[in-house]
mmCIF file of C-alpha atoms in Angstrom:
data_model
loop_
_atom_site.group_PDB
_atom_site.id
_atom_site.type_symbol
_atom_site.label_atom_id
_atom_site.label_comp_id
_atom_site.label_asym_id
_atom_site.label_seq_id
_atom_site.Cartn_x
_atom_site.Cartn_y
_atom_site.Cartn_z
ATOM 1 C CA UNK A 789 77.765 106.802 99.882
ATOM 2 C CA UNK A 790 76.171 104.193 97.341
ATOM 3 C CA UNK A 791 76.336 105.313 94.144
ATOM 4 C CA UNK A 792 72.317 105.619 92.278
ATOM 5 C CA UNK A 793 71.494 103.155 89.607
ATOM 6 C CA UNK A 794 70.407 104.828 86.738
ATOM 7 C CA UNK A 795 67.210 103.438 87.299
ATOM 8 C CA UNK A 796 67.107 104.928 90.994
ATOM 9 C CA UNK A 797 68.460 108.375 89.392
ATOM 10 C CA UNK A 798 65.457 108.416 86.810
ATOM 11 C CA UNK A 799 62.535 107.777 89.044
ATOM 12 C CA UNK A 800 63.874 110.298 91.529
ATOM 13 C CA UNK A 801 63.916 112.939 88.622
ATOM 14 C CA UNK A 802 60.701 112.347 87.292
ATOM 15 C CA UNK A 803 59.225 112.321 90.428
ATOM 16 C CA UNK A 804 60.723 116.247 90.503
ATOM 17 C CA UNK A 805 59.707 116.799 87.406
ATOM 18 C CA UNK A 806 55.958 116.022 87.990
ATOM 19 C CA UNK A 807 56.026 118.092 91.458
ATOM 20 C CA UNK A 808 57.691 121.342 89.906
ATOM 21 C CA UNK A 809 55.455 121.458 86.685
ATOM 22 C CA UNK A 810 52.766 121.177 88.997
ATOM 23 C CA UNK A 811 53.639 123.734 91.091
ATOM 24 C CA UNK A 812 54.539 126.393 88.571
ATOM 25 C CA UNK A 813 51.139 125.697 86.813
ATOM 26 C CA UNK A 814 49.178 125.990 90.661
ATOM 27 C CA UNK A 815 51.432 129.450 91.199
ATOM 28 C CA UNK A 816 50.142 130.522 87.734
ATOM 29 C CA UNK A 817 46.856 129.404 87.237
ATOM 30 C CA UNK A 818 45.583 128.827 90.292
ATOM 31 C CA UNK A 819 44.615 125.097 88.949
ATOM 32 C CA UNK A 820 45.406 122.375 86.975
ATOM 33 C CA UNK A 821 43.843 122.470 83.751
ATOM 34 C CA UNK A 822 45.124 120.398 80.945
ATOM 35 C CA UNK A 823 47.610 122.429 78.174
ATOM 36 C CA UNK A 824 45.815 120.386 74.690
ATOM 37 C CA UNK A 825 42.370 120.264 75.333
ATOM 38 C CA UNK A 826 42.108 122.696 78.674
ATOM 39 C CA UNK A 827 39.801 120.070 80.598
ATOM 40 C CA UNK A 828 39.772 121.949 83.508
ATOM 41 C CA UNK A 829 40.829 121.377 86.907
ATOM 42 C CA UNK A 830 42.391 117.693 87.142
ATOM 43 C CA UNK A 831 42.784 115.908 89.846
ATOM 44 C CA UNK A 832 44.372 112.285 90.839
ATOM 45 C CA UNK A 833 45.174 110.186 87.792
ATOM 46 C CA UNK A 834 43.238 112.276 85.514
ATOM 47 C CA UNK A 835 46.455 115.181 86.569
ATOM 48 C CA UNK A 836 49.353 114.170 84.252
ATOM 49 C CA UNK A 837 52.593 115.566 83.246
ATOM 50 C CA UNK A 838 53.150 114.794 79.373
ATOM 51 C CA UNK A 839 56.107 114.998 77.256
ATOM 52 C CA UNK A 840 55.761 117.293 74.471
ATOM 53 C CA UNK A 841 58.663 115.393 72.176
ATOM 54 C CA UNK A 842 57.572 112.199 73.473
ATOM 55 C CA UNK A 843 59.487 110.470 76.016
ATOM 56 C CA UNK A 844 60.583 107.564 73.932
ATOM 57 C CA UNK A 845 62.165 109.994 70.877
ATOM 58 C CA UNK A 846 63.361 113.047 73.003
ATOM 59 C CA UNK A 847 66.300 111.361 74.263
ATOM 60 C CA UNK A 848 68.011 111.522 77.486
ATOM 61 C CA UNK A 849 68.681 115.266 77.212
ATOM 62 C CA UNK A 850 65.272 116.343 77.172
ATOM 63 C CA UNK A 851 63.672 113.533 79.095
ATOM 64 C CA UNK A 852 63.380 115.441 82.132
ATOM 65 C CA UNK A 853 63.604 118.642 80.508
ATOM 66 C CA UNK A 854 60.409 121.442 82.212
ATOM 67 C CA UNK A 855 60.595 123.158 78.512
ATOM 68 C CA UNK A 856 59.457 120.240 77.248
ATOM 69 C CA UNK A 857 56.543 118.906 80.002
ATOM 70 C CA UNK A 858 53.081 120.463 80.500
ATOM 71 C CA UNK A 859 50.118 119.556 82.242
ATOM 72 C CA UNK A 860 47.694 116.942 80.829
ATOM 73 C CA UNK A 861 44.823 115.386 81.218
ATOM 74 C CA UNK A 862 44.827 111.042 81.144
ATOM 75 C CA UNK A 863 43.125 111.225 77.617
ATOM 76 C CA UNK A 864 45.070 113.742 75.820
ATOM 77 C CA UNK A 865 48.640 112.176 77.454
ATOM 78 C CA UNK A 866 47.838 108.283 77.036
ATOM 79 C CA UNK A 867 44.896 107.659 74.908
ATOM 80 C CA UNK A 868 46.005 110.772 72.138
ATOM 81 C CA UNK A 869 49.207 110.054 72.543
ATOM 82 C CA UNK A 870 50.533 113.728 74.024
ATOM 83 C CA UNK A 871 47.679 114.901 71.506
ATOM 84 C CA UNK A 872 51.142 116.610 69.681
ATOM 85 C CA UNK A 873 49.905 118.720 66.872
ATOM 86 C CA UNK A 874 47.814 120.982 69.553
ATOM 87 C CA UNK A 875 50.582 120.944 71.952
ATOM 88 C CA UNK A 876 52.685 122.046 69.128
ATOM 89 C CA UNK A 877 50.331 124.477 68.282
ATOM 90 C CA UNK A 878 49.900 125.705 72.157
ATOM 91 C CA UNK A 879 53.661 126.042 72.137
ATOM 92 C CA UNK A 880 54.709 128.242 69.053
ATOM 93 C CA UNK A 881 51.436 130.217 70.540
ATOM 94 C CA UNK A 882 52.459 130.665 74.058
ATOM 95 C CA UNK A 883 56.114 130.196 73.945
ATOM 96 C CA UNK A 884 56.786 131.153 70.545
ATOM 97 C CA UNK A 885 58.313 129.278 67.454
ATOM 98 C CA UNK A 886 61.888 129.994 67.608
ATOM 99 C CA UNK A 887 61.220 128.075 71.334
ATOM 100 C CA UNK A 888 59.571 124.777 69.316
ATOM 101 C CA UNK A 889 62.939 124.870 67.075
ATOM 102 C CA UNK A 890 65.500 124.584 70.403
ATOM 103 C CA UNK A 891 63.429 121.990 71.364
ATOM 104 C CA UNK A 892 63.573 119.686 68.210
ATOM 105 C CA UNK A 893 67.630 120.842 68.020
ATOM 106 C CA UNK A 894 68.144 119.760 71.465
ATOM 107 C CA UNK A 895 66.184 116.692 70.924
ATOM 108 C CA UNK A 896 69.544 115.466 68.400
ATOM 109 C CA UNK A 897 71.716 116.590 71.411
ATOM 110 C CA UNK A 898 73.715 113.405 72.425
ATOM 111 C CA UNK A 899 74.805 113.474 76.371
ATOM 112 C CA UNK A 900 76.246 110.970 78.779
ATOM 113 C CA UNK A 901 73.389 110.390 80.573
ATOM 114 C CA UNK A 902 74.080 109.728 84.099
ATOM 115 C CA UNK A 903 76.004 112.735 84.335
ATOM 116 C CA UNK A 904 73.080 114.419 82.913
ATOM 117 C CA UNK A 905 70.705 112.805 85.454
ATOM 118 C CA UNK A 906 73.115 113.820 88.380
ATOM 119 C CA UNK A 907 73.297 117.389 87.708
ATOM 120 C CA UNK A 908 69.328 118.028 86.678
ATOM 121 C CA UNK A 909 68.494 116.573 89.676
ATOM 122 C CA UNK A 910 70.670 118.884 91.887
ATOM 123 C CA UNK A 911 69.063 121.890 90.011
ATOM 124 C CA UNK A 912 66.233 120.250 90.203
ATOM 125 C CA UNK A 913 66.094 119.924 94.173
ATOM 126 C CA UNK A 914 67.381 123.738 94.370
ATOM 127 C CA UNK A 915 64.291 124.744 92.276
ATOM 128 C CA UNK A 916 62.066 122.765 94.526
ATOM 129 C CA UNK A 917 63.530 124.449 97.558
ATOM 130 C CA UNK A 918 62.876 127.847 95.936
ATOM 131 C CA UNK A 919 59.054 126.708 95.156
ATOM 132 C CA UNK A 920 59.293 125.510 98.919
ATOM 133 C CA UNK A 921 60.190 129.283 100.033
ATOM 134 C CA UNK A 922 58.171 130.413 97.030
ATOM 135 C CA UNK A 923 61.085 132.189 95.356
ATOM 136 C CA UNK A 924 61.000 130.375 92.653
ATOM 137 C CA UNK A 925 60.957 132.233 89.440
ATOM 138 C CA UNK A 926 57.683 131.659 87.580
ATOM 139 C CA UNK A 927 58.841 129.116 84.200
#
């Protein structure tokens, strides 16, 4: 079997990602409704998946990582930016702070990351089985 680009690996995962946040916010909500500003149900382009370390400081570890994605809306993800300092705030409210701090530690964590890649996207594609079967726990 051909061995994935990088590239290849990345699109794949992201492509995940996007599907399972989605699906654990429908299971929970019922909806889609953006995490900063709570526009409510989104739909098409307007539905987004945004980083909450952004994408191009978070490093590979936490690129794909679901603690770190959310639901957004196009203007709060692209034209705000992420609109970070209420997604910061929506996080130490919901998730707590000591939850904020792991992410920022984790955000210094230096991996190989192919490796990394490979194996998310294994756990990945079991987790998106389980939301398949819906026995997936609820994130």
């Amino acid at each position: 079997m051909k061995k994935l680009t990088i590239g290849q690996i990345q699109k794949k995962l992201w492509i995940e990602c996007k599907r399972i946040i989605r699906d654990i916010y429908q299971r929970v909500d019922g909806t889609y409704d953006c995490y900063t500003c709570e526009q409510k149900n989104l739909t098409g382009s307007n539905c987004q998946t945004g980083h909450f370390i952004p994408k191009s400081v978070c490093g590979a570890y936490l690129k794909y990582d679901l603690r770190n994605l959310r639901i957004q809306c196009m203007r709060c993800n692209c034209n705000l930016s992420g609109n970070g300092a209420v997604f910061y705030r929506n996080l130490v409210e919901n998730e707590g702070q000591e939850y904020v701090d792991e992410l920022f530690l984790e955000k210094q964590r230096v991996i190989k990351a192919y490796d990394h890649y490979v194996k998310i996207r294994e756990e990945y594609a079991k987790l998106a089985q389980e939301i398949d079967n819906n026995t997936a726990p609820l994130v």
